[in-house]
Amino acid sequence: MGWTHYFHRGKLNEDWADELASHIEIATDENIARGMPPAEAACAARQRFGNATLHKERIYQMNTIGFLDSVVRDLRYGLRVLGRNRGFTAAVLLTLAIGIGANTAVFTVVDCVLLRPLAYPRPDELVAVRQMAPGAAGLASLTDGLRLSASMYFTYSDHNRVFQSMGAWTDGTANVTGSFEPEQVRTIAVTDGVLQALGVQPAAGHWFTKADYRPNARQIVMLSWGYWQRRFGGDRSAVGRDIIVDAQSREIAGVMPRGFRLADTDADVIVPLPFDRAKVQLAGFDLHGIARLKPGVTIAQADADLERMLPIWMNSWTNGPGTTGKIYETWKITPAIRPLKQDVIGSAGDLLWAVMGTIGLVMLVACSSVTNLLLVRAEARQQELAIRASLGAGRRRIVRELLVESVMLGVLGGILGAAIAWAGVRFLVALGPRNLPRLGEIFLGGRGIVFAALLSIAAGFLLGLFPALKYAGSRVFGALHGTTRTSSASRERHRARNVLVISQVAMALVLLICAGLMIRTFRALQTVEPGFTDARHLQILRVAIPDLLIPEPERVIRTQNAILDKLKAIPGVSSAGFADAMAMEGIEPRWDQILAADKTYRADEIPPLRWYKYVSPDFFHTAGTRLVAGRDLTWSEVYGLRPVALVSEGLARELWGTPSAAIGKRIREASSLPWQEVIGVVQDVYENGVN
C-alpha cells in the first residue's frame, strides 16, 4: 500500500461502497427477475455478499498505515484531553516556553558568535598577527598585546615565508562633507595586503591598487554597503564619483558587499594607509596585523617565522639619529599569532559557554517542575487508564498515548519558546553591549529553529516517559480494583515526586548561589570609584577637525574652545571639557615612556610605559575626576604653550611617595621633548572597566 492510497483512502472507501451497492442492486434485480418479492430479493442479495461492515473494515485496513493511523488518533485524543484541562496545559506550556525560549536564544548567540565561521573565503587560513612584550613594563595593561608598527609591517610583509598575503590596518573617524549633510563616519585605513588577505570581492567597482598606497598617490576611497545605500541609494554610478573626506576630495573606487566588516570592526568608508618608507621608524605600535596563511602552514610555524624576522626588524630601522633597535631586546617581543576568529571572539567564548550552562540548568529545573505536574496528572487519571486497559488497550498503547500527549506539550511549548527566543534575540541585538563580538551577525536562523525543535521533542519525550512507564503497568489494573489505595503504594507514589523535588531544589540552589555571587560581585564593582562620577549625566560628543581644514594648532584650540562655549550655553549643561578619549569609551589611550627629571635610567633600557591623554581645562571637573593635590590647567597656560602636566595619584605615589610631593617635579614623554612641570595630581581613573 502506497502513500497515495493512504492520503486518498476516504475517496477509495466511497468508491468501494458505491461499487458494493451497485453489485447488491444488480443481484437484487436478478432475484426479482426470478420471481422473488423485492424485500426478499434485497435481503438475499445482501446475504450473498456477506457482512458489508466487515468488508469496509478490511478495505480500510488495506488503504491505511496502521502505526501512522493510530498515532493520528492519539494526536486527536491528546488534543481533546489537553483542551479539557486548560489550566494544566497553560501552566506546562508557559514553563516549557520560558525554558526552551531562553535556551534557544542563548544557543543562537553561541552559534552566531562562537560556532559559525567568519564571513570570508576559507576563513580558517586567516590569522591576526599579534605580539606580546612581557619585558615592556606597563604594556601588560594593554588589551591586545603589542600592536605592529609601520616598520614591522614592512619587515613582515617583505621577508615572511608563511603568508599568502599580509597587511595592517587601523580604525578611526572622518568627516564627510560636500554633496550631503556633513557627517562623521567610521573609517578603516588599510595597507596593501589587507583586502587581498580577506579575499572579499567588492559588490561594485574594484579594490585599491598598489599605486594607491604610495605617498602622494591619488586620493581614493571604498564605501561600505550600508553607507552606499544610505547616501547614494545603491546607485552603481556612484563608483567613480568624488566625495569630500576630511577636507580631501576622494574618488569612490568600489563598494564592499553587504555585511562586510574587518575582523569585528564596522566602517562606513575604507581608505588606503600610505607610508613613506624613508620616514618610517621602529616605534609607532598602533596597527592591527592580519594575514592569510599559506596552505599547510600552522600557527606555530608562523610564530617561528616572525621570531626569525624580529632581528631583521631591529637591524633595519631606527627611531632617529643615534638610536638602535637593540633597545627593544629588553621588551622580549614574542609573536602570538592566533586565528582571526579567536581574535574576534576574545574572552567572550568562556562567558557565553558559562551562560549556556546556566540556562541549561534553568531548563532542567523547568523540566523537573513539568514532570511533577505530569506525575500528579497521571495519578489522577489512573481510573481512566485502567478502564482503557480493561477494554483491550495494551501497555504499549497506553505508554504511547501518554508520550504523544507529552510530546505535543513539548512541541507547542517549543513553538511559543521560539517566539520568545526571536523576541529576545531582537532585543539583544538592539540593546546589546558594544563589546559583544559579532553582535550584528546574531539572528535566529535555521540552526536555531532546529535546536528549538529538537529540544522541544526531546523535552516532551523525556518528560512523559517517566510518568508513562510508572502508571501504564500493573498498577493500572490495580487502580481498577482499588488495590493501590494502601500506605505502601502511597509511599511509592510519592517517592518519585520527592526525588524530582529534591533534584529541582538542588539545581535551584546552585542557580541561587551563582546568582548571589554575581550580585555580590556586581555590588562590589559598584563601590569602585571609576575616576568619574554621575555617569548617567555625562554625555560624550566626538568631534574631529581635519588638519587640512584647520592646519594651525592654535586655531584648532580656539575652535574647540568655541565649541565648548556653545555647549556650556545649552540649558541644563553645567560644565564641558574635552580630551582625546574618555575613560571606558573603548578607545585605547596613547602610551609611551614617561621620564622623571629626578630619576636616573640606564641607557640600555626603556623606562616603564605609561598611558597619557591630552585634556582641556575643566575636563576633570566635568568628568567628576577628583583633584588630589595641586591645581588644574588654565587656558592661559594652553595658549601660552607653557609646559605643564597633571599626573595620576598612582604614578605620583610610585615615583615620589605622596601626591603632594609630585607638585613641582618635572616629567617628559621622551628624551627629545621638553620637560613639563607637574602642577596637579588627579585620582586614578579606570580605563578598561572597573573589574
XYZ file of C-alpha atoms in Angstrom:
691
model
C 0.000 0.000 0.000
C 1.456 3.341 -1.037
C 1.247 6.807 0.454
C -1.130 7.802 -2.371
C -3.721 5.295 -1.168
C -3.287 6.483 2.425
C -3.967 10.125 1.683
C -6.916 9.238 -0.647
C -8.415 6.481 1.446
C -11.649 8.419 2.025
C -12.389 8.507 -1.680
C -11.324 4.855 -2.092
C -13.765 3.870 0.650
C -16.539 5.810 -1.061
C -15.721 4.172 -4.415
C -15.790 0.716 -2.793
C -19.136 1.479 -1.069
C -20.618 2.643 -4.383
C -19.348 -0.482 -6.137
C -20.749 -2.791 -3.423
C -24.102 -1.020 -3.568
C -24.102 -1.435 -7.324
C -23.442 -5.196 -7.054
C -26.166 -5.598 -4.417
C -28.606 -3.698 -6.631
C -27.767 -5.920 -9.639
C -28.194 -9.069 -7.534
C -31.485 -7.743 -6.175
C -32.771 -7.163 -9.734
C -31.720 -10.688 -10.693
C -33.610 -12.159 -7.705
C -36.709 -10.171 -8.579
C -36.465 -11.429 -12.172
C -36.525 -14.970 -10.754
C -39.860 -14.172 -9.105
C -38.740 -13.243 -5.567
C -40.534 -10.431 -3.744
C -38.468 -7.182 -3.607
C -37.807 -7.348 0.160
C -36.650 -10.983 -0.034
C -34.639 -10.233 -3.162
C -32.727 -7.389 -1.400
C -32.142 -9.498 1.735
C -30.832 -12.416 -0.343
C -28.514 -10.099 -2.275
C -27.039 -8.703 0.940
C -26.567 -12.196 2.356
C -24.804 -13.230 -0.848
C -22.134 -10.520 -0.442
C -21.693 -11.046 3.314
C -21.089 -8.524 6.139
C -20.677 -5.103 4.488
C -19.202 -3.548 7.637
C -16.549 -6.258 7.819
C -15.680 -5.681 4.163
C -15.475 -1.973 4.838
C -13.071 -2.521 7.760
C -10.876 -4.791 5.607
C -10.763 -2.256 2.780
C -9.937 0.490 5.324
C -7.057 -1.587 6.724
C -5.773 -2.232 3.188
C -5.675 1.519 2.462
C -4.086 2.729 5.683
C -0.765 2.635 7.579
C -1.556 1.095 10.918
C 1.031 2.819 13.074
C 0.503 6.222 11.472
C -3.239 5.894 11.719
C -3.073 5.051 15.417
C -0.695 7.968 16.041
C -3.115 10.343 14.330
C -5.897 9.022 16.541
C -3.657 9.511 19.573
C -2.968 13.081 18.499
C -6.653 13.846 18.194
C -7.350 12.255 21.555
C -4.416 14.119 23.134
C -5.677 17.450 21.820
C -9.093 16.778 23.327
C -7.554 15.820 26.670
C -5.343 18.929 26.752
C -8.284 21.084 25.743
C -10.326 19.775 28.681
C -7.505 20.657 31.152
C -6.736 24.214 30.073
C -5.220 25.346 33.362
C -2.795 22.433 33.451
C -1.967 22.877 29.758
C -1.319 26.609 30.146
C 0.980 26.075 33.155
C 3.024 23.416 31.348
C 3.237 25.386 28.095
C 4.346 28.573 29.875
C 7.024 26.702 31.839
C 8.351 24.912 28.767
C 8.157 28.033 26.596
C 10.313 30.034 29.001
C 12.882 27.243 29.317
C 13.028 26.442 25.587
C 12.960 30.116 24.600
C 15.821 31.045 26.921
C 17.931 28.083 25.788
C 17.219 28.766 22.109
C 18.119 32.445 22.474
C 21.409 31.664 24.201
C 22.186 28.892 21.693
C 21.557 31.380 18.877
C 24.102 33.763 20.390
C 26.618 30.944 20.928
C 26.049 29.653 17.406
C 26.384 33.033 15.678
C 29.320 34.232 17.784
C 31.330 31.077 18.507
C 30.336 28.327 16.095
C 29.742 29.994 12.751
C 32.848 30.664 10.643
C 33.764 34.216 9.763
C 32.231 35.513 6.550
C 35.380 35.279 4.434
C 36.580 32.770 1.847
C 38.483 29.937 3.599
C 38.316 31.687 6.995
C 40.476 29.027 8.681
C 43.521 30.440 6.877
C 43.064 33.944 8.305
C 45.121 34.921 11.351
C 45.620 38.014 13.469
C 49.291 38.986 13.600
C 49.814 39.719 17.283
C 52.763 40.055 19.638
C 53.386 40.093 23.344
C 56.075 42.107 25.097
C 56.449 40.633 28.608
C 59.605 42.653 29.249
C 57.968 46.010 28.498
C 56.893 47.355 31.884
C 53.433 48.904 31.632
C 52.311 47.084 28.486
C 50.583 44.352 30.484
C 47.524 46.575 30.784
C 47.033 46.762 27.023
C 44.061 44.722 25.852
C 45.584 43.130 22.760
C 49.314 42.955 23.393
C 51.866 44.893 21.354
C 50.468 46.054 18.040
C 52.530 46.403 14.877
C 54.452 49.469 13.830
C 54.731 50.527 10.204
C 58.321 49.270 10.128
C 57.175 45.891 11.458
C 54.542 45.705 8.722
C 57.145 46.326 6.024
C 59.551 43.797 7.557
C 56.972 41.045 7.964
C 55.416 41.684 4.566
C 58.752 41.694 2.733
C 60.552 38.825 4.464
C 57.898 36.309 5.561
C 57.790 32.746 4.213
C 54.417 31.676 5.601
C 51.807 34.192 4.412
C 49.961 34.307 1.117
C 49.324 37.971 1.850
C 49.714 40.176 4.897
C 48.669 43.700 5.817
C 47.985 46.146 8.643
C 45.027 48.357 9.452
C 43.620 50.799 11.966
C 40.203 52.311 12.597
C 39.095 55.876 13.277
C 36.633 58.561 12.238
C 36.423 61.122 9.449
C 34.161 63.963 8.341
C 32.340 63.604 5.026
C 31.156 66.887 3.549
C 30.191 68.216 0.149
C 27.090 66.919 -1.604
C 25.298 65.778 1.552
C 24.690 66.938 5.076
C 28.058 66.899 6.897
C 28.506 63.612 8.708
C 31.134 61.992 10.906
C 31.688 58.422 9.706
C 33.619 55.406 10.911
C 36.730 54.647 8.890
C 39.171 51.811 8.386
C 42.588 52.611 6.936
C 44.284 49.605 5.331
C 47.719 48.907 3.925
C 48.435 46.873 0.845
C 47.731 43.203 1.590
C 44.679 43.569 3.852
C 41.991 43.272 1.171
C 43.999 40.553 -0.586
C 44.191 38.565 2.650
C 40.456 38.849 3.287
C 39.623 37.865 -0.285
C 36.193 39.558 -0.246
C 35.344 40.859 -3.703
C 33.652 44.279 -3.979
C 29.947 44.404 -4.798
C 30.716 47.213 -7.234
C 33.922 48.753 -8.546
C 37.334 47.397 -7.595
C 39.895 47.119 -4.808
C 42.681 49.600 -4.258
C 45.716 49.105 -6.494
C 49.320 49.035 -5.278
C 49.769 52.557 -6.635
C 47.038 53.830 -4.298
C 49.198 53.020 -1.244
C 52.122 55.210 -2.291
C 52.669 58.625 -0.662
C 51.162 61.460 -2.715
C 49.073 58.962 -4.703
C 45.601 59.833 -5.943
C 43.039 60.090 -3.143
C 40.654 57.169 -3.293
C 38.036 55.552 -1.051
C 35.788 52.487 -0.838
C 32.301 52.575 0.662
C 30.508 50.068 2.845
C 27.245 48.610 1.568
C 25.229 50.410 4.247
C 26.776 53.824 3.559
C 26.336 53.316 -0.189
C 22.654 52.547 0.301
C 22.126 55.367 2.780
C 23.893 58.139 0.851
C 23.615 57.030 -2.782
C 20.530 54.813 -2.745
C 22.523 51.880 -4.119
C 23.237 53.738 -7.373
C 26.107 51.982 -9.199
C 27.000 55.219 -10.940
C 28.354 56.409 -7.573
C 31.537 54.460 -8.366
C 33.932 56.932 -9.953
C 32.346 59.983 -8.320
C 34.139 62.139 -5.723
C 33.276 62.752 -2.069
C 34.992 65.049 0.418
C 36.608 63.106 3.285
C 38.394 65.213 5.902
C 38.575 68.162 3.505
C 40.132 65.983 0.774
C 38.395 65.039 -2.453
C 38.494 61.266 -2.866
C 37.311 59.159 -5.778
C 34.984 56.239 -4.959
C 36.777 53.129 -6.213
C 34.248 50.498 -5.132
C 31.638 49.262 -2.713
C 32.155 46.345 -0.322
C 29.405 43.694 -0.115
C 26.574 43.655 2.424
C 27.672 42.643 5.931
C 31.398 43.189 5.317
C 33.487 44.003 8.358
C 37.179 43.806 9.087
C 37.523 41.356 11.962
C 34.766 42.724 14.223
C 35.066 46.358 13.148
C 32.386 48.074 11.080
C 33.164 51.091 8.938
C 31.382 53.423 6.550
C 34.411 54.144 4.389
C 37.727 52.389 3.774
C 40.801 54.384 2.788
C 44.375 53.404 1.847
C 47.031 53.785 4.524
C 50.178 55.051 2.774
C 53.602 55.080 4.427
C 56.804 56.709 3.247
C 59.472 54.065 3.867
C 62.115 56.776 4.159
C 60.329 58.292 7.177
C 59.217 55.120 8.955
C 60.720 54.417 12.385
C 60.874 51.455 14.737
C 58.214 52.839 17.076
C 54.591 53.708 16.428
C 52.919 50.469 17.580
C 49.334 51.291 16.636
C 48.459 48.934 13.759
C 46.449 45.707 13.751
C 48.010 42.939 11.669
C 46.116 40.433 9.531
C 47.392 37.689 7.223
C 46.340 34.607 5.282
C 48.482 31.536 5.876
C 49.846 29.506 3.007
C 48.241 26.050 2.608
C 49.614 23.610 5.167
C 51.306 26.256 7.332
C 50.497 26.053 11.048
C 50.325 28.909 13.530
C 53.390 27.529 15.329
C 55.346 27.745 12.069
C 54.094 31.292 11.506
C 55.176 32.293 15.033
C 58.607 30.837 14.367
C 58.861 32.800 11.124
C 58.011 36.066 12.895
C 60.574 35.208 15.573
C 63.140 34.899 12.770
C 62.208 38.333 11.380
C 62.382 40.291 14.650
C 66.221 40.747 14.471
C 65.794 41.844 10.844
C 63.312 44.492 12.023
C 65.598 45.726 14.823
C 68.593 45.990 12.478
C 66.746 47.602 9.557
C 65.127 50.603 11.230
C 65.834 53.238 13.897
C 63.961 55.826 15.943
C 66.192 58.593 14.636
C 69.892 59.508 14.654
C 71.883 57.833 17.397
C 69.230 55.186 18.154
C 69.260 51.466 17.558
C 66.702 48.686 17.620
C 68.732 46.709 20.152
C 66.975 48.603 22.930
C 63.810 46.631 22.171
C 65.563 43.390 23.122
C 64.642 44.194 26.738
C 60.950 44.029 25.757
C 61.342 40.320 24.886
C 58.909 40.660 21.989
C 57.260 37.314 21.325
C 54.961 36.510 18.360
C 51.466 35.472 19.457
C 49.618 34.816 16.205
C 46.160 33.345 16.639
C 43.215 32.539 14.345
C 41.304 35.632 13.310
C 38.093 34.123 14.670
C 39.679 33.680 18.102
C 40.960 37.236 17.944
C 37.453 38.488 17.137
C 35.802 36.457 19.894
C 38.414 37.162 22.563
C 37.343 36.165 26.064
C 33.637 36.215 25.208
C 33.685 32.472 24.499
C 34.166 31.439 28.137
C 31.402 33.782 29.247
C 28.937 32.535 26.623
C 29.557 28.862 27.436
C 29.040 29.648 31.132
C 25.744 31.373 30.289
C 24.753 28.386 28.143
C 25.397 26.022 31.056
C 23.445 28.229 33.448
C 20.449 28.421 31.125
C 20.688 24.647 30.707
C 20.221 24.316 34.476
C 17.167 26.554 34.217
C 15.783 24.170 31.588
C 16.385 21.193 33.882
C 14.547 22.953 36.712
C 11.646 23.647 34.361
C 11.627 20.007 33.234
C 11.526 18.830 36.844
C 8.527 21.053 37.520
C 6.687 19.813 34.443
C 7.492 16.167 35.229
C 5.985 16.617 38.684
C 2.855 18.085 37.127
C 2.628 15.162 34.707
C 3.054 12.665 37.548
C 0.215 14.253 39.521
C -1.978 14.314 36.428
C -1.174 10.690 35.527
C -2.050 9.642 39.063
C -5.395 11.412 38.801
C -6.063 9.540 35.544
C -5.367 6.047 36.909
C -9.050 5.091 36.867
C -9.377 6.248 33.251
C -6.234 4.378 32.199
C -7.430 1.232 33.994
C -10.752 1.296 32.124
C -8.899 1.691 28.809
C -6.686 -1.254 29.735
C -9.701 -3.400 30.641
C -11.207 -2.632 27.228
C -8.154 -4.091 25.500
C -5.565 -1.313 25.385
C -2.125 -2.817 25.971
C 0.661 -1.280 27.958
C 2.486 -0.125 24.818
C -0.657 1.613 23.601
C -1.171 3.470 26.898
C 2.515 4.424 27.072
C 2.311 5.706 23.523
C -0.791 7.778 24.258
C 0.853 9.397 27.272
C 4.051 10.050 25.316
C 2.114 11.586 22.449
C 0.447 13.982 24.896
C 3.751 15.000 26.481
C 5.469 15.397 23.091
C 2.567 17.571 21.955
C 3.095 19.716 25.039
C 6.803 19.911 24.221
C 6.180 20.895 20.594
C 3.577 23.520 21.487
C 5.902 24.847 24.198
C 8.699 24.883 21.608
C 6.607 26.992 19.222
C 5.951 29.528 21.976
C 9.595 29.266 23.047
C 10.791 30.006 19.501
C 8.679 33.160 19.522
C 10.190 34.161 22.887
C 13.688 33.414 21.539
C 13.078 35.515 18.421
C 11.961 38.475 20.514
C 14.869 38.000 22.937
C 17.451 37.892 20.141
C 15.982 41.015 18.527
C 16.113 42.788 21.896
C 19.736 41.697 22.446
C 20.857 42.922 19.019
C 19.097 46.256 19.523
C 20.345 46.937 23.053
C 23.285 44.533 23.392
C 26.670 45.591 24.754
C 29.085 47.058 22.238
C 31.854 44.748 23.432
C 29.935 41.592 22.470
C 31.755 40.351 19.347
C 29.826 39.782 16.111
C 26.757 41.435 17.606
C 25.473 42.492 14.193
C 25.633 38.887 12.926
C 23.311 37.459 15.590
C 19.942 36.309 14.246
C 17.556 33.415 14.838
C 18.098 31.289 11.739
C 17.584 27.730 10.624
C 20.008 26.204 13.108
C 18.304 27.979 15.998
C 14.897 26.719 14.847
C 16.253 23.159 14.516
C 17.741 23.434 18.010
C 14.390 24.589 19.399
C 12.585 21.752 17.597
C 14.976 19.065 18.830
C 14.920 20.467 22.368
C 11.116 20.561 22.315
C 10.750 16.965 21.096
C 13.435 15.668 23.464
C 11.928 17.529 26.417
C 8.423 16.299 25.611
C 9.568 12.702 25.225
C 11.679 12.628 28.383
C 9.039 14.469 30.434
C 6.366 11.947 29.543
C 8.494 8.811 29.631
C 8.762 8.548 33.405
C 5.051 9.039 34.169
C 4.085 6.759 31.252
C 6.264 3.874 32.400
C 5.251 4.379 36.019
C 1.468 4.468 35.516
C 0.981 2.237 32.462
C 1.943 -1.041 34.145
C 0.245 -3.425 36.518
C -0.796 -0.629 38.857
C -3.272 0.495 36.149
C -5.242 -2.705 36.653
C -4.784 -2.390 40.410
C -6.398 1.036 40.231
C -9.471 -0.553 38.629
C -9.917 -2.829 41.654
C -8.806 -0.265 44.219
C -5.693 -2.260 45.232
C -3.394 0.780 45.033
C -5.025 2.534 47.940
C -2.588 1.274 50.525
C 0.006 3.051 52.640
C 2.895 1.285 50.835
C 1.540 2.316 47.448
C 1.140 5.861 48.738
C 4.773 5.929 49.806
C 5.849 4.571 46.427
C 3.667 7.095 44.675
C 5.287 9.997 46.460
C 8.842 8.665 46.222
C 9.249 9.625 42.560
C 7.870 13.099 43.160
C 10.136 13.545 46.161
C 13.181 12.627 44.047
C 12.167 15.188 41.423
C 11.554 17.863 44.043
C 14.949 17.205 45.637
C 16.658 17.425 42.229
C 14.763 20.596 41.426
C 15.663 22.215 44.735
C 19.317 21.181 44.333
C 19.591 22.731 40.878
C 17.708 25.817 42.008
C 20.105 26.106 44.952
C 23.086 26.021 42.570
C 21.484 28.771 40.481
C 20.690 30.757 43.609
C 24.281 30.538 44.845
C 25.601 31.604 41.430
C 23.126 34.488 41.340
C 24.157 35.511 44.846
C 27.826 35.523 43.871
C 27.059 37.582 40.771
C 25.044 40.070 42.822
C 27.855 40.318 45.345
C 30.357 40.907 42.536
C 28.071 43.493 40.970
C 27.710 45.344 44.264
C 31.483 45.211 44.771
C 32.029 46.686 41.311
C 29.531 49.431 42.109
C 31.603 50.505 45.099
C 34.720 51.034 42.959
C 35.422 54.675 42.187
C 35.995 54.636 38.401
C 37.582 58.069 38.321
C 34.450 59.889 37.195
C 31.050 60.478 38.795
C 27.383 60.581 37.837
C 27.892 58.638 34.629
C 24.181 58.849 33.737
C 24.525 62.591 33.201
C 27.820 62.501 31.319
C 27.306 62.975 27.583
C 30.098 62.316 25.061
C 30.360 64.111 21.729
C 33.237 63.198 19.425
C 34.372 65.946 17.056
C 37.246 65.506 14.582
C 38.855 68.547 12.938
C 40.976 67.528 9.908
C 44.455 69.023 9.644
C 43.753 70.156 6.083
C 40.671 72.069 7.224
C 42.410 73.966 10.067
C 46.181 73.487 9.826
C 47.189 75.975 12.562
C 47.324 74.293 16.036
C 46.339 77.476 17.918
C 43.320 77.956 15.654
C 42.302 74.350 16.325
C 42.369 75.003 20.068
C 40.370 78.202 19.693
C 37.793 76.358 17.569
C 37.486 73.652 20.202
C 37.193 76.306 22.901
C 34.401 77.971 20.929
C 32.605 74.620 20.709
C 32.883 74.273 24.495
C 31.406 77.755 24.996
C 28.418 76.857 22.814
C 27.929 73.581 24.698
C 28.036 75.365 28.058
C 25.352 77.751 26.824
C 22.884 74.894 26.286
C 20.244 74.865 29.074
C 20.933 72.030 31.512
C 24.684 71.832 30.757
C 26.654 72.666 33.902
C 30.183 72.300 32.509
C 32.078 70.986 29.481
C 35.607 69.907 28.608
C 37.395 67.826 26.009
C 40.075 65.175 25.742
C 41.284 62.789 23.093
C 39.452 59.870 24.796
C 37.032 59.397 27.667
C 37.542 56.602 30.176
C 35.817 53.322 29.219
C 34.884 54.745 25.832
C 36.569 51.791 24.130
C 39.385 53.895 22.683
C 42.798 52.878 23.957
C 44.772 55.885 25.272
C 48.160 56.860 23.981
C 51.137 55.242 25.653
C 54.866 55.851 25.782
C 57.752 56.051 28.201
C 57.457 58.809 30.806
C 60.734 60.112 32.247
C 61.106 61.941 35.564
C 63.825 64.571 35.845
C 64.914 63.467 39.314
C 65.229 59.775 38.356
C 68.095 58.019 36.581
C 67.612 55.495 33.791
C 70.048 53.077 32.233
C 70.972 53.733 28.619
C 70.180 50.164 27.605
C 66.608 50.137 28.933
C 63.263 51.678 28.085
C 61.573 53.180 31.168
C 58.145 51.847 32.178
C 55.447 52.681 29.648
C 52.541 54.862 30.750
C 49.166 55.871 29.395
C 48.602 59.554 28.815
C 45.951 61.887 27.401
C 45.632 65.406 26.114
C 42.925 67.246 28.043
C 41.482 70.737 28.271
C 40.898 72.864 31.366
C 37.673 71.860 33.148
C 37.802 68.333 31.705
C 38.440 66.721 35.093
C 35.835 68.948 36.746
C 33.248 67.983 34.124
C 34.025 64.277 34.408
C 33.972 64.424 38.186
C 37.583 63.291 38.497
C 38.798 64.395 41.908
C 41.847 66.662 42.216
C 44.067 65.100 44.907
C 46.785 67.754 45.032
C 47.805 70.926 43.193
C 45.568 72.615 40.649
C 44.004 72.187 37.219
C 45.152 73.545 33.853
C 44.254 77.087 32.777
C 43.536 78.420 29.303
C 46.366 80.918 29.615
C 48.788 78.005 30.033
C 47.288 76.275 26.991
C 47.520 79.304 24.699
C 50.887 80.304 26.148
C 52.247 76.796 25.433
C 53.515 76.561 28.992
C 54.977 73.049 29.553
C 52.800 71.815 32.406
C 51.093 68.487 33.136
C 48.968 66.594 35.658
C 49.696 63.036 36.802
C 47.600 60.312 38.387
C 47.701 59.568 42.086
C 49.147 56.115 41.411
C 52.049 57.488 39.359
C 52.721 60.185 41.942
C 52.958 57.636 44.744
C 55.138 55.322 42.648
C 57.674 57.998 41.691
C 57.635 60.396 44.650
C 55.909 58.670 47.570
C 52.955 61.036 48.091
C 50.718 63.099 45.786
C 51.822 66.390 47.327
C 55.489 65.515 46.701
C 54.797 65.364 42.953
C 53.920 69.064 42.717
C 56.769 70.982 41.075
C 58.508 67.861 39.727
C 59.308 67.611 36.026
C 58.451 64.841 33.545
C 58.618 64.365 29.797
C 57.413 61.832 27.256
C 60.743 61.220 25.521
C 64.287 62.475 25.719
C 63.762 64.668 22.650
C 60.797 66.565 24.137
C 60.897 69.438 26.686
C 60.367 68.898 30.389
C 56.895 69.601 31.781
C 56.172 70.787 35.311
C 53.702 68.747 37.358
C 51.072 71.210 38.595
C 48.419 68.772 39.812
C 47.581 65.208 40.808
C 44.207 63.602 39.991
C 42.645 60.415 41.299
C 43.276 57.166 39.419
C 40.902 56.522 36.511
C 39.851 53.061 35.315
C 40.171 52.885 31.534
C 39.073 49.302 30.673
C 36.293 48.676 33.189
C 36.169 48.595 36.976
C 36.971 44.870 37.129
